[in-house]
Amino acid sequence: MAVITPNRRVRKTPFTPGVEAAGVGGYTVYNHTLLPTFFESVEADAAHLKQHVQVWDVSCERQVQVKGPDALRLMKMLSPRDMDRMQADQCYYVPIVDHNGGMLNDPVAIKLADDQYWLSVADGDLWQFALGLAIALGLDVEITEPDVSPLAVQGPKADDLMERVFGDQVRDIKFFRYKRLRFEDQEFIVARSGWSKQGGFEIYVEGSEYGMPLWDTLFANGQNLKVRAGCPNNIERVESGLLSFGSDMRRENTPYECGLARFCNSPLDYIGKSALAGQAENGPPRQIRPLVIEGEIGPCTQSWPLLANSTQVGQVASAVYSPEFGVNVAIGMVDRAYWEPGTRIELMTEHGMRWAEVQQSFWR
Ligand code: THG
């Protein structure tokens, strides 16, 4: 493929100069923003991520800010998750659904104050849904996209690096909680979260002008930790079963199909609740499953149908060879009759037919 040309619609980020200087090897576009896909290679990046620490430009995780007297009211309409339990320093993984229970996005919600939330969105213009709802309901709330660019610090040495830049309080941050920590003359939300299972943090960098100074400070402090520029890694995240909205699930799927039932505990009549009642009671007709694919597979750049007796019984939209586990790991959406661990199903890839076997669990 040729290069992607940035412009006003395909946005660079405050960290793009650092990403380019570090030798980014590929980009994708996510929320109209450049997102690196690899530096050395996806394989080498994965191995490094599992041993050391990486700094990721995830500015494409845009924040939809919901602010005003009716902020919580709107959040309760949007969220299948019980927002009344949310603490002031907490982050919530929240599936957002339409009136039919179809997934519209799977953001991380951050509570900044009783009248202020951020939705750190996956790929999709969720702000338009939030704004439409606010207008239709006549809510006293502002929907904006503030100048906030998340920077993730991921890997087993993330605590060591973050301590050097933000102080030893970083060690006390619990999973999906945050602290406000000082950098130069600004305070940033620093949460223990991120799209890997190697541990680490996300810094919500407020003010683009702080982007490169923070990037440079992290690299200056991380030399003897072997810090590198990295990015969400397709091998590590499939091994970990972290879902990608738009690939692994979309509007045709419910949160129950995505295995996100534990995040649907709101007692209120949120949008989509009645449509989801049947699946809440009886379970979904299909669900996300880990799969191993036999033989050689090329890159998975589209959805591959799963077939039984020539009828489609699911699909795979993420698949990659795992050097650590020595197999092709994959994330599939599999019909109930075929989702038991050990079930073997045919898979139609654009590189030929392969056998896929349903696994008991993801790899970490
Ligand atoms: N961090 C932030 N924003 C994001 C992402 C992120 N926006 C886009 C995208 N990623 C949203 N999707 C996810 C998917 C999974 C997780 C977070 C965001 C995740 N899940 C954990 C798991 O499944 O094990 C934990 C969920 C929990 O227990 O609450 O981390 O990565 N800022």
mmCIF file of C-alpha atoms and ligand atoms in Angstrom:
data_model
loop_
_atom_site.group_PDB
_atom_site.id
_atom_site.type_symbol
_atom_site.label_atom_id
_atom_site.label_comp_id
_atom_site.label_asym_id
_atom_site.label_seq_id
_atom_site.Cartn_x
_atom_site.Cartn_y
_atom_site.Cartn_z
ATOM 1 C CA MET A 1 0.000 0.000 0.000
ATOM 2 C CA ALA A 2 0.996 3.605 -0.556
ATOM 3 C CA VAL A 3 1.427 6.065 2.327
ATOM 4 C CA ILE A 4 -1.468 7.771 4.135
ATOM 5 C CA THR A 5 -1.328 11.531 3.629
ATOM 6 C CA PRO A 6 -2.339 13.500 6.712
ATOM 7 C CA ASN A 7 -4.528 16.569 6.252
ATOM 8 C CA ARG A 8 -7.135 18.442 8.261
ATOM 9 C CA ARG A 9 -9.443 15.386 8.252
ATOM 10 C CA VAL A 10 -6.743 12.782 8.867
ATOM 11 C CA ARG A 11 -5.200 14.315 11.908
ATOM 12 C CA LYS A 12 -1.644 14.220 13.204
ATOM 13 C CA THR A 13 -1.206 14.275 16.978
ATOM 14 C CA PRO A 14 0.887 16.239 19.481
ATOM 15 C CA PHE A 15 3.268 13.233 19.541
ATOM 16 C CA THR A 16 3.610 12.737 15.769
ATOM 17 C CA PRO A 17 7.085 14.351 15.635
ATOM 18 C CA GLY A 18 8.277 11.829 18.259
ATOM 19 C CA VAL A 19 6.572 8.905 16.525
ATOM 20 C CA GLU A 20 8.173 9.839 13.187
ATOM 21 C CA ALA A 21 11.614 10.340 14.746
ATOM 22 C CA ALA A 22 11.310 6.888 16.373
ATOM 23 C CA GLY A 23 10.881 5.331 12.923
ATOM 24 C CA VAL A 24 7.202 4.382 12.798
ATOM 25 C CA GLY A 25 6.702 1.617 10.217
ATOM 26 C CA GLY A 26 2.961 1.881 9.509
ATOM 27 C CA TYR A 27 -0.156 3.814 10.364
ATOM 28 C CA THR A 28 -3.850 3.125 10.458
ATOM 29 C CA VAL A 29 -6.550 5.778 10.821
ATOM 30 C CA TYR A 30 -8.749 5.693 13.955
ATOM 31 C CA ASN A 31 -11.194 8.429 14.889
ATOM 32 C CA HIS A 32 -9.871 10.428 11.907
ATOM 33 C CA THR A 33 -6.437 10.375 13.555
ATOM 34 C CA LEU A 34 -3.140 8.648 12.751
ATOM 35 C CA LEU A 35 -2.476 5.562 14.895
ATOM 36 C CA PRO A 36 0.876 3.763 14.531
ATOM 37 C CA THR A 37 0.642 0.003 13.838
ATOM 38 C CA PHE A 38 4.303 -1.025 14.226
ATOM 39 C CA PHE A 39 7.824 0.294 14.679
ATOM 40 C CA GLU A 40 10.423 -2.480 14.152
ATOM 41 C CA SER A 41 7.888 -5.214 13.272
ATOM 42 C CA VAL A 42 4.692 -6.381 14.992
ATOM 43 C CA GLU A 43 6.604 -9.492 16.206
ATOM 44 C CA ALA A 44 9.652 -7.598 17.523
ATOM 45 C CA ASP A 45 7.455 -4.903 19.082
ATOM 46 C CA ALA A 46 5.381 -7.603 20.895
ATOM 47 C CA ALA A 47 8.491 -9.281 22.314
ATOM 48 C CA HIS A 48 9.841 -5.929 23.539
ATOM 49 C CA LEU A 49 6.479 -4.913 25.044
ATOM 50 C CA LYS A 50 6.412 -8.120 27.120
ATOM 51 C CA GLN A 51 9.879 -7.466 28.584
ATOM 52 C CA HIS A 52 10.425 -3.747 28.897
ATOM 53 C CA VAL A 53 8.358 -0.550 28.598
ATOM 54 C CA GLN A 54 6.874 1.291 25.643
ATOM 55 C CA VAL A 55 5.384 4.741 25.090
ATOM 56 C CA TRP A 56 2.313 4.690 22.809
ATOM 57 C CA ASP A 57 0.724 7.602 20.962
ATOM 58 C CA VAL A 58 -2.945 6.730 21.428
ATOM 59 C CA SER A 59 -4.210 10.273 20.828
ATOM 60 C CA CYS A 60 -6.761 8.654 18.500
ATOM 61 C CA GLU A 61 -8.614 7.576 21.660
ATOM 62 C CA ARG A 62 -10.500 10.885 21.531
ATOM 63 C CA GLN A 63 -12.382 12.192 24.539
ATOM 64 C CA VAL A 64 -16.075 12.997 24.256
ATOM 65 C CA GLN A 65 -16.612 15.388 27.130
ATOM 66 C CA VAL A 66 -20.044 15.415 28.772
ATOM 67 C CA LYS A 67 -20.223 18.429 31.066
ATOM 68 C CA GLY A 68 -23.008 20.286 32.829
ATOM 69 C CA PRO A 69 -25.823 19.891 35.353
ATOM 70 C CA ASP A 70 -27.365 16.983 33.360
ATOM 71 C CA ALA A 71 -24.073 15.136 32.686
ATOM 72 C CA LEU A 72 -24.906 12.189 34.932
ATOM 73 C CA ARG A 73 -28.441 11.993 33.510
ATOM 74 C CA LEU A 74 -27.036 11.674 29.999
ATOM 75 C CA MET A 75 -24.398 9.156 31.099
ATOM 76 C CA LYS A 76 -27.158 7.029 32.621
ATOM 77 C CA MET A 77 -29.079 7.047 29.322
ATOM 78 C CA LEU A 78 -25.910 6.077 27.434
ATOM 79 C CA SER A 79 -24.519 3.475 29.810
ATOM 80 C CA PRO A 80 -25.612 -0.140 30.397
ATOM 81 C CA ARG A 81 -23.284 0.020 33.396
ATOM 82 C CA ASP A 82 -24.518 1.279 36.761
ATOM 83 C CA MET A 83 -23.144 4.827 36.881
ATOM 84 C CA ASP A 84 -24.337 5.441 40.453
ATOM 85 C CA ARG A 85 -21.585 3.163 41.738
ATOM 86 C CA MET A 86 -18.827 5.066 39.968
ATOM 87 C CA GLN A 87 -16.286 6.709 42.281
ATOM 88 C CA ALA A 88 -14.712 10.111 41.632
ATOM 89 C CA ASP A 89 -11.340 8.595 40.675
ATOM 90 C CA GLN A 90 -12.663 5.726 38.587
ATOM 91 C CA CYS A 91 -12.597 4.591 34.958
ATOM 92 C CA TYR A 92 -15.312 2.259 33.606
ATOM 93 C CA TYR A 93 -15.193 0.135 30.478
ATOM 94 C CA VAL A 94 -18.683 0.796 29.055
ATOM 95 C CA PRO A 95 -20.377 -0.811 26.047
ATOM 96 C CA ILE A 96 -22.688 1.779 24.445
ATOM 97 C CA VAL A 97 -25.672 0.447 22.503
ATOM 98 C CA ASP A 98 -28.463 1.730 20.266
ATOM 99 C CA HIS A 99 -32.206 1.234 20.883
ATOM 100 C CA ASN A 100 -31.940 -2.327 19.508
ATOM 101 C CA GLY A 101 -29.045 -3.193 21.806
ATOM 102 C CA GLY A 102 -26.500 -2.979 18.965
ATOM 103 C CA MET A 103 -22.983 -1.936 19.909
ATOM 104 C CA LEU A 104 -22.148 1.658 18.916
ATOM 105 C CA ASN A 105 -18.838 1.895 20.739
ATOM 106 C CA ASP A 106 -16.938 0.506 23.742
ATOM 107 C CA PRO A 107 -15.300 3.506 25.411
ATOM 108 C CA VAL A 108 -13.537 3.906 28.711
ATOM 109 C CA ALA A 109 -15.593 6.378 30.773
ATOM 110 C CA ILE A 110 -13.692 8.599 33.200
ATOM 111 C CA LYS A 111 -15.452 10.493 35.965
ATOM 112 C CA LEU A 112 -13.763 13.865 36.516
ATOM 113 C CA ALA A 113 -16.477 15.413 38.681
ATOM 114 C CA ASP A 114 -20.159 14.907 39.443
ATOM 115 C CA ASP A 115 -20.985 17.077 36.439
ATOM 116 C CA GLN A 116 -18.106 16.117 34.127
ATOM 117 C CA TYR A 117 -17.266 12.846 32.350
ATOM 118 C CA TRP A 118 -15.008 11.843 29.486
ATOM 119 C CA LEU A 119 -15.793 8.987 27.142
ATOM 120 C CA SER A 120 -12.487 7.759 25.708
ATOM 121 C CA VAL A 121 -13.956 6.412 22.518
ATOM 122 C CA ALA A 122 -13.131 3.608 20.126
ATOM 123 C CA ASP A 123 -13.346 4.224 16.385
ATOM 124 C CA GLY A 124 -16.645 5.993 15.607
ATOM 125 C CA ASP A 125 -18.237 9.393 16.008
ATOM 126 C CA LEU A 126 -19.933 8.697 19.317
ATOM 127 C CA TRP A 127 -20.133 12.427 20.093
ATOM 128 C CA GLN A 128 -22.873 12.741 17.469
ATOM 129 C CA PHE A 129 -25.037 10.142 19.245
ATOM 130 C CA ALA A 130 -24.447 11.853 22.602
ATOM 131 C CA LEU A 131 -25.209 15.278 21.153
ATOM 132 C CA GLY A 132 -28.352 14.053 19.382
ATOM 133 C CA LEU A 133 -29.604 12.547 22.595
ATOM 134 C CA ALA A 134 -28.836 15.700 24.594
ATOM 135 C CA ILE A 135 -30.694 17.854 22.063
ATOM 136 C CA ALA A 136 -33.674 15.504 21.819
ATOM 137 C CA LEU A 137 -34.029 15.257 25.602
ATOM 138 C CA GLY A 138 -33.399 18.981 26.137
ATOM 139 C CA LEU A 139 -30.554 18.275 28.553
ATOM 140 C CA ASP A 140 -28.437 21.031 30.109
ATOM 141 C CA VAL A 141 -25.118 19.548 29.046
ATOM 142 C CA GLU A 142 -22.258 20.380 26.670
ATOM 143 C CA ILE A 143 -20.786 17.759 24.338
ATOM 144 C CA THR A 144 -17.282 18.645 23.161
ATOM 145 C CA GLU A 145 -14.009 17.080 22.074
ATOM 146 C CA PRO A 146 -11.411 18.741 24.329
ATOM 147 C CA ASP A 147 -7.705 19.079 23.508
ATOM 148 C CA VAL A 148 -6.819 15.843 25.314
ATOM 149 C CA SER A 149 -4.430 13.271 23.836
ATOM 150 C CA PRO A 150 -3.874 10.004 25.689
ATOM 151 C CA LEU A 151 -0.314 8.693 25.887
ATOM 152 C CA ALA A 152 -0.003 5.088 27.082
ATOM 153 C CA VAL A 153 3.021 3.748 28.977
ATOM 154 C CA GLN A 154 2.798 -0.052 28.783
ATOM 155 C CA GLY A 155 4.931 -3.010 29.778
ATOM 156 C CA PRO A 156 6.366 -4.635 32.928
ATOM 157 C CA LYS A 157 8.689 -1.670 33.583
ATOM 158 C CA ALA A 158 5.925 0.941 33.237
ATOM 159 C CA ASP A 159 5.802 1.597 37.007
ATOM 160 C CA ASP A 160 9.555 2.234 37.110
ATOM 161 C CA LEU A 161 9.469 4.708 34.247
ATOM 162 C CA MET A 162 6.348 6.513 35.452
ATOM 163 C CA GLU A 163 7.776 6.860 38.980
ATOM 164 C CA ARG A 164 10.787 8.702 37.574
ATOM 165 C CA VAL A 165 8.564 11.254 35.805
ATOM 166 C CA PHE A 166 5.496 11.560 38.068
ATOM 167 C CA GLY A 167 6.775 10.404 41.487
ATOM 168 C CA ASP A 168 6.127 7.344 43.610
ATOM 169 C CA GLN A 169 2.345 7.997 43.872
ATOM 170 C CA VAL A 170 1.985 6.249 40.515
ATOM 171 C CA ARG A 171 2.568 2.918 42.266
ATOM 172 C CA ASP A 172 -0.550 3.439 44.398
ATOM 173 C CA ILE A 173 -2.870 3.888 41.411
ATOM 174 C CA LYS A 174 -5.161 0.849 41.256
ATOM 175 C CA PHE A 175 -6.434 -0.806 38.065
ATOM 176 C CA PHE A 176 -8.927 1.466 36.279
ATOM 177 C CA ARG A 177 -8.428 4.221 38.869
ATOM 178 C CA TYR A 178 -6.607 7.508 38.342
ATOM 179 C CA LYS A 179 -4.690 10.231 40.127
ATOM 180 C CA ARG A 180 -4.104 13.826 39.017
ATOM 181 C CA LEU A 181 -0.334 14.180 38.773
ATOM 182 C CA ARG A 182 1.821 17.176 37.980
ATOM 183 C CA PHE A 183 3.988 17.595 34.878
ATOM 184 C CA GLU A 184 5.613 21.012 34.498
ATOM 185 C CA ASP A 185 2.876 23.543 35.357
ATOM 186 C CA GLN A 186 -0.044 21.254 34.453
ATOM 187 C CA GLU A 187 -1.901 18.366 36.125
ATOM 188 C CA PHE A 188 -2.830 15.324 34.071
ATOM 189 C CA ILE A 189 -5.189 12.441 34.726
ATOM 190 C CA VAL A 190 -2.938 9.355 35.056
ATOM 191 C CA ALA A 191 -4.877 6.067 35.050
ATOM 192 C CA ARG A 192 -3.737 2.471 35.426
ATOM 193 C CA SER A 193 -5.200 1.200 32.168
ATOM 194 C CA GLY A 194 -4.276 0.604 28.545
ATOM 195 C CA TRP A 195 -4.914 -1.678 25.615
ATOM 196 C CA SER A 196 -2.432 -4.400 26.587
ATOM 197 C CA LYS A 197 -2.298 -6.918 29.406
ATOM 198 C CA GLN A 198 1.352 -6.160 30.195
ATOM 199 C CA GLY A 199 0.380 -3.554 32.791
ATOM 200 C CA GLY A 200 0.813 0.181 32.603
ATOM 201 C CA PHE A 201 -0.752 3.598 32.528
ATOM 202 C CA GLU A 202 -2.540 6.080 30.354
ATOM 203 C CA ILE A 203 -1.740 9.789 30.694
ATOM 204 C CA TYR A 204 -4.527 12.063 29.452
ATOM 205 C CA VAL A 205 -2.358 14.891 28.151
ATOM 206 C CA GLU A 206 -4.460 18.045 28.300
ATOM 207 C CA GLY A 207 -2.983 20.757 26.081
ATOM 208 C CA SER A 208 -1.195 19.766 22.861
ATOM 209 C CA GLU A 209 1.769 21.972 23.785
ATOM 210 C CA TYR A 210 2.709 19.505 26.561
ATOM 211 C CA GLY A 211 2.850 16.552 24.143
ATOM 212 C CA MET A 212 6.445 16.572 22.958
ATOM 213 C CA PRO A 213 7.925 17.832 26.268
ATOM 214 C CA LEU A 214 6.299 14.863 28.046
ATOM 215 C CA TRP A 215 7.303 12.424 25.280
ATOM 216 C CA ASP A 216 10.934 13.618 25.476
ATOM 217 C CA THR A 217 10.963 13.453 29.288
ATOM 218 C CA LEU A 218 9.717 9.853 29.278
ATOM 219 C CA PHE A 219 12.425 8.817 26.789
ATOM 220 C CA ALA A 220 15.158 10.728 28.645
ATOM 221 C CA ASN A 221 14.221 8.944 31.880
ATOM 222 C CA GLY A 222 13.816 5.502 30.349
ATOM 223 C CA GLN A 223 17.106 4.911 28.580
ATOM 224 C CA ASN A 224 18.348 2.232 31.017
ATOM 225 C CA LEU A 225 14.867 0.646 31.043
ATOM 226 C CA LYS A 226 15.175 0.106 27.271
ATOM 227 C CA VAL A 227 12.138 2.332 26.651
ATOM 228 C CA ARG A 228 10.920 2.338 23.059
ATOM 229 C CA ALA A 229 8.133 3.919 21.067
ATOM 230 C CA GLY A 230 5.364 1.367 20.584
ATOM 231 C CA CYS A 231 1.688 1.134 19.762
ATOM 232 C CA PRO A 232 -1.271 -1.154 20.365
ATOM 233 C CA ASN A 233 0.174 -4.502 19.283
ATOM 234 C CA ASN A 234 -1.986 -6.846 17.248
ATOM 235 C CA ILE A 235 -0.259 -10.008 18.492
ATOM 236 C CA GLU A 236 -0.355 -9.109 22.188
ATOM 237 C CA ARG A 237 -3.940 -7.858 22.078
ATOM 238 C CA VAL A 238 -5.332 -10.948 20.295
ATOM 239 C CA GLU A 239 -3.460 -13.208 22.751
ATOM 240 C CA SER A 240 -5.051 -11.099 25.522
ATOM 241 C CA GLY A 241 -8.561 -11.096 24.019
ATOM 242 C CA LEU A 242 -8.848 -7.305 23.935
ATOM 243 C CA LEU A 243 -11.679 -6.517 21.513
ATOM 244 C CA SER A 244 -11.443 -4.036 18.661
ATOM 245 C CA PHE A 245 -14.714 -2.269 17.889
ATOM 246 C CA GLY A 246 -15.352 -2.241 14.139
ATOM 247 C CA SER A 247 -13.388 -5.477 13.674
ATOM 248 C CA ASP A 248 -14.353 -8.040 16.307
ATOM 249 C CA MET A 249 -17.784 -6.544 16.959
ATOM 250 C CA ARG A 250 -20.019 -3.894 15.461
ATOM 251 C CA ARG A 251 -23.571 -2.575 15.508
ATOM 252 C CA GLU A 252 -24.954 -6.015 14.551
ATOM 253 C CA ASN A 253 -23.656 -7.370 17.899
ATOM 254 C CA THR A 254 -24.923 -6.945 21.432
ATOM 255 C CA PRO A 255 -22.687 -6.568 24.514
ATOM 256 C CA TYR A 256 -23.769 -10.097 25.522
ATOM 257 C CA GLU A 257 -22.415 -11.428 22.234
ATOM 258 C CA CYS A 258 -19.184 -9.568 22.999
ATOM 259 C CA GLY A 259 -18.828 -11.240 26.394
ATOM 260 C CA LEU A 260 -19.427 -7.890 28.101
ATOM 261 C CA ALA A 261 -22.412 -8.992 30.220
ATOM 262 C CA ARG A 262 -20.590 -8.015 33.436
ATOM 263 C CA PHE A 263 -20.679 -4.395 32.261
ATOM 264 C CA CYS A 264 -24.483 -4.417 31.788
ATOM 265 C CA ASN A 265 -25.692 -4.007 35.376
ATOM 266 C CA SER A 266 -27.599 -0.719 35.294
ATOM 267 C CA PRO A 267 -31.013 -0.973 36.981
ATOM 268 C CA LEU A 268 -32.207 2.011 34.915
ATOM 269 C CA ASP A 269 -34.002 2.169 31.596
ATOM 270 C CA TYR A 270 -30.942 3.102 29.530
ATOM 271 C CA ILE A 271 -31.164 3.152 25.727
ATOM 272 C CA GLY A 272 -31.324 -0.452 24.509
ATOM 273 C CA LYS A 273 -32.131 -2.014 27.876
ATOM 274 C CA SER A 274 -35.511 -3.507 26.885
ATOM 275 C CA ALA A 275 -34.075 -4.810 23.603
ATOM 276 C CA LEU A 276 -31.356 -6.604 25.600
ATOM 277 C CA ALA A 277 -33.721 -8.173 28.150
ATOM 278 C CA GLY A 278 -34.011 -11.457 26.233
ATOM 279 C CA GLN A 279 -30.241 -11.956 25.974
ATOM 280 C CA ALA A 280 -29.764 -10.839 29.586
ATOM 281 C CA GLU A 281 -32.124 -13.683 30.557
ATOM 282 C CA ASN A 282 -31.245 -16.448 28.082
ATOM 283 C CA GLY A 283 -27.776 -15.537 26.857
ATOM 284 C CA PRO A 284 -26.803 -14.548 23.310
ATOM 285 C CA PRO A 285 -27.172 -16.722 20.178
ATOM 286 C CA ARG A 286 -23.466 -16.268 19.355
ATOM 287 C CA GLN A 287 -20.462 -15.016 21.287
ATOM 288 C CA ILE A 288 -16.804 -13.967 21.113
ATOM 289 C CA ARG A 289 -14.500 -16.983 21.345
ATOM 290 C CA PRO A 290 -10.741 -17.524 21.227
ATOM 291 C CA LEU A 291 -9.732 -19.739 18.292
ATOM 292 C CA VAL A 292 -6.568 -21.413 17.029
ATOM 293 C CA ILE A 293 -6.229 -21.582 13.241
ATOM 294 C CA GLU A 294 -4.198 -24.418 11.723
ATOM 295 C CA GLY A 295 -1.698 -23.958 8.890
ATOM 296 C CA GLU A 296 -0.236 -20.810 7.438
ATOM 297 C CA ILE A 297 -2.398 -17.695 7.490
ATOM 298 C CA GLY A 298 -1.748 -14.393 5.778
ATOM 299 C CA PRO A 299 -2.799 -11.054 7.208
ATOM 300 C CA CYS A 300 -6.441 -10.816 8.300
ATOM 301 C CA THR A 301 -7.688 -7.577 6.718
ATOM 302 C CA GLN A 302 -11.366 -8.515 6.354
ATOM 303 C CA SER A 303 -13.833 -10.796 8.097
ATOM 304 C CA TRP A 304 -13.338 -14.529 7.407
ATOM 305 C CA PRO A 305 -16.525 -16.676 7.494
ATOM 306 C CA LEU A 306 -16.646 -19.752 9.738
ATOM 307 C CA LEU A 307 -18.459 -22.583 7.947
ATOM 308 C CA ALA A 308 -20.160 -25.832 8.927
ATOM 309 C CA ASN A 309 -21.726 -27.908 6.106
ATOM 310 C CA SER A 310 -21.334 -24.854 3.845
ATOM 311 C CA THR A 311 -23.446 -22.621 6.118
ATOM 312 C CA GLN A 312 -21.965 -19.704 7.965
ATOM 313 C CA VAL A 313 -21.769 -20.220 11.733
ATOM 314 C CA GLY A 314 -19.677 -17.211 12.653
ATOM 315 C CA GLN A 315 -16.662 -15.223 11.574
ATOM 316 C CA VAL A 316 -13.110 -14.266 12.470
ATOM 317 C CA ALA A 317 -11.955 -10.664 12.104
ATOM 318 C CA SER A 318 -8.635 -10.769 14.023
ATOM 319 C CA ALA A 319 -6.027 -13.489 13.494
ATOM 320 C CA VAL A 320 -2.249 -13.480 13.733
ATOM 321 C CA TYR A 321 0.653 -15.849 14.353
ATOM 322 C CA SER A 322 1.833 -15.786 17.967
ATOM 323 C CA PRO A 323 5.563 -16.446 18.292
ATOM 324 C CA GLU A 324 5.141 -16.872 22.087
ATOM 325 C CA PHE A 325 2.476 -19.585 21.843
ATOM 326 C CA GLY A 326 3.544 -21.066 18.492
ATOM 327 C CA VAL A 327 0.041 -21.039 17.004
ATOM 328 C CA ASN A 328 -2.200 -18.703 15.016
ATOM 329 C CA VAL A 329 -4.339 -16.972 17.637
ATOM 330 C CA ALA A 330 -7.705 -15.518 16.628
ATOM 331 C CA ILE A 331 -10.835 -13.802 17.923
ATOM 332 C CA GLY A 332 -14.105 -15.096 16.462
ATOM 333 C CA MET A 333 -17.842 -14.556 16.833
ATOM 334 C CA VAL A 334 -19.237 -18.104 16.982
ATOM 335 C CA ASP A 335 -22.811 -19.442 16.925
ATOM 336 C CA ARG A 336 -23.949 -21.174 20.114
ATOM 337 C CA ALA A 337 -24.074 -24.658 18.539
ATOM 338 C CA TYR A 338 -20.350 -24.416 17.705
ATOM 339 C CA TRP A 339 -18.870 -22.415 20.585
ATOM 340 C CA GLU A 340 -17.866 -25.280 22.944
ATOM 341 C CA PRO A 341 -14.078 -25.528 23.476
ATOM 342 C CA GLY A 342 -12.608 -28.202 21.210
ATOM 343 C CA THR A 343 -15.135 -27.685 18.393
ATOM 344 C CA ARG A 344 -13.452 -27.635 14.985
ATOM 345 C CA ILE A 345 -14.927 -25.361 12.307
ATOM 346 C CA GLU A 346 -13.841 -24.572 8.748
ATOM 347 C CA LEU A 347 -12.617 -21.065 8.110
ATOM 348 C CA MET A 348 -12.678 -19.390 4.710
ATOM 349 C CA THR A 349 -9.715 -17.019 4.469
ATOM 350 C CA GLU A 350 -8.779 -15.098 1.352
ATOM 351 C CA HIS A 351 -5.681 -17.339 1.334
ATOM 352 C CA GLY A 352 -7.660 -20.619 1.340
ATOM 353 C CA MET A 353 -9.710 -22.862 3.686
ATOM 354 C CA ARG A 354 -8.285 -23.567 7.151
ATOM 355 C CA TRP A 355 -9.398 -25.474 10.254
ATOM 356 C CA ALA A 356 -10.138 -23.420 13.355
ATOM 357 C CA GLU A 357 -10.581 -24.845 16.860
ATOM 358 C CA VAL A 358 -12.491 -23.130 19.656
ATOM 359 C CA GLN A 359 -10.323 -22.613 22.761
ATOM 360 C CA GLN A 360 -11.192 -22.646 26.464
ATOM 361 C CA SER A 361 -9.753 -19.177 27.128
ATOM 362 C CA PHE A 362 -7.591 -16.415 25.737
ATOM 363 C CA TRP A 363 -3.873 -16.692 26.288
ATOM 364 C CA ARG A 364 -3.601 -14.291 29.243
HETATM 365 N N1 THG B 1 -7.923 3.166 26.675
HETATM 366 C C1 THG B 1 -8.581 4.349 26.565
HETATM 367 N N2 THG B 1 -9.466 4.575 25.598
HETATM 368 C C2 THG B 1 -9.728 3.603 24.694
HETATM 369 C C3 THG B 1 -9.088 2.340 24.763
HETATM 370 C C4 THG B 1 -8.151 2.144 25.795
HETATM 371 N N3 THG B 1 -10.623 3.845 23.716
HETATM 372 C C5 THG B 1 -10.715 2.932 22.609
HETATM 373 C C6 THG B 1 -10.584 1.481 23.033
HETATM 374 N N4 THG B 1 -9.389 1.335 23.871
HETATM 375 C C7 THG B 1 -11.814 1.061 23.787
HETATM 376 N N5 THG B 1 -11.849 -0.372 24.005
HETATM 377 C C8 THG B 1 -11.339 -0.984 25.139
HETATM 378 C C9 THG B 1 -11.314 -2.358 25.171
HETATM 379 C C10 THG B 1 -10.812 -3.020 26.288
HETATM 380 C C11 THG B 1 -10.343 -2.283 27.360
HETATM 381 C C12 THG B 1 -10.365 -0.919 27.317
HETATM 382 C C13 THG B 1 -10.874 -0.267 26.214
HETATM 383 C C14 THG B 1 -9.808 -2.966 28.582
HETATM 384 N N6 THG B 1 -10.400 -4.081 28.996
HETATM 385 C C15 THG B 1 -9.885 -4.846 30.113
HETATM 386 C C16 THG B 1 -10.157 -6.318 29.850
HETATM 387 O O1 THG B 1 -11.001 -6.605 29.014
HETATM 388 O O2 THG B 1 -9.471 -7.124 30.473
HETATM 389 C C17 THG B 1 -10.426 -4.440 31.477
HETATM 390 C C18 THG B 1 -11.829 -4.037 31.562
HETATM 391 C C19 THG B 1 -12.304 -3.893 33.024
HETATM 392 O O3 THG B 1 -12.138 -4.846 33.777
HETATM 393 O O4 THG B 1 -12.884 -2.852 33.392
HETATM 394 O O5 THG B 1 -8.881 -2.487 29.189
HETATM 395 O O6 THG B 1 -7.509 1.076 25.928
HETATM 396 N N7 THG B 1 -8.322 5.311 27.444
#
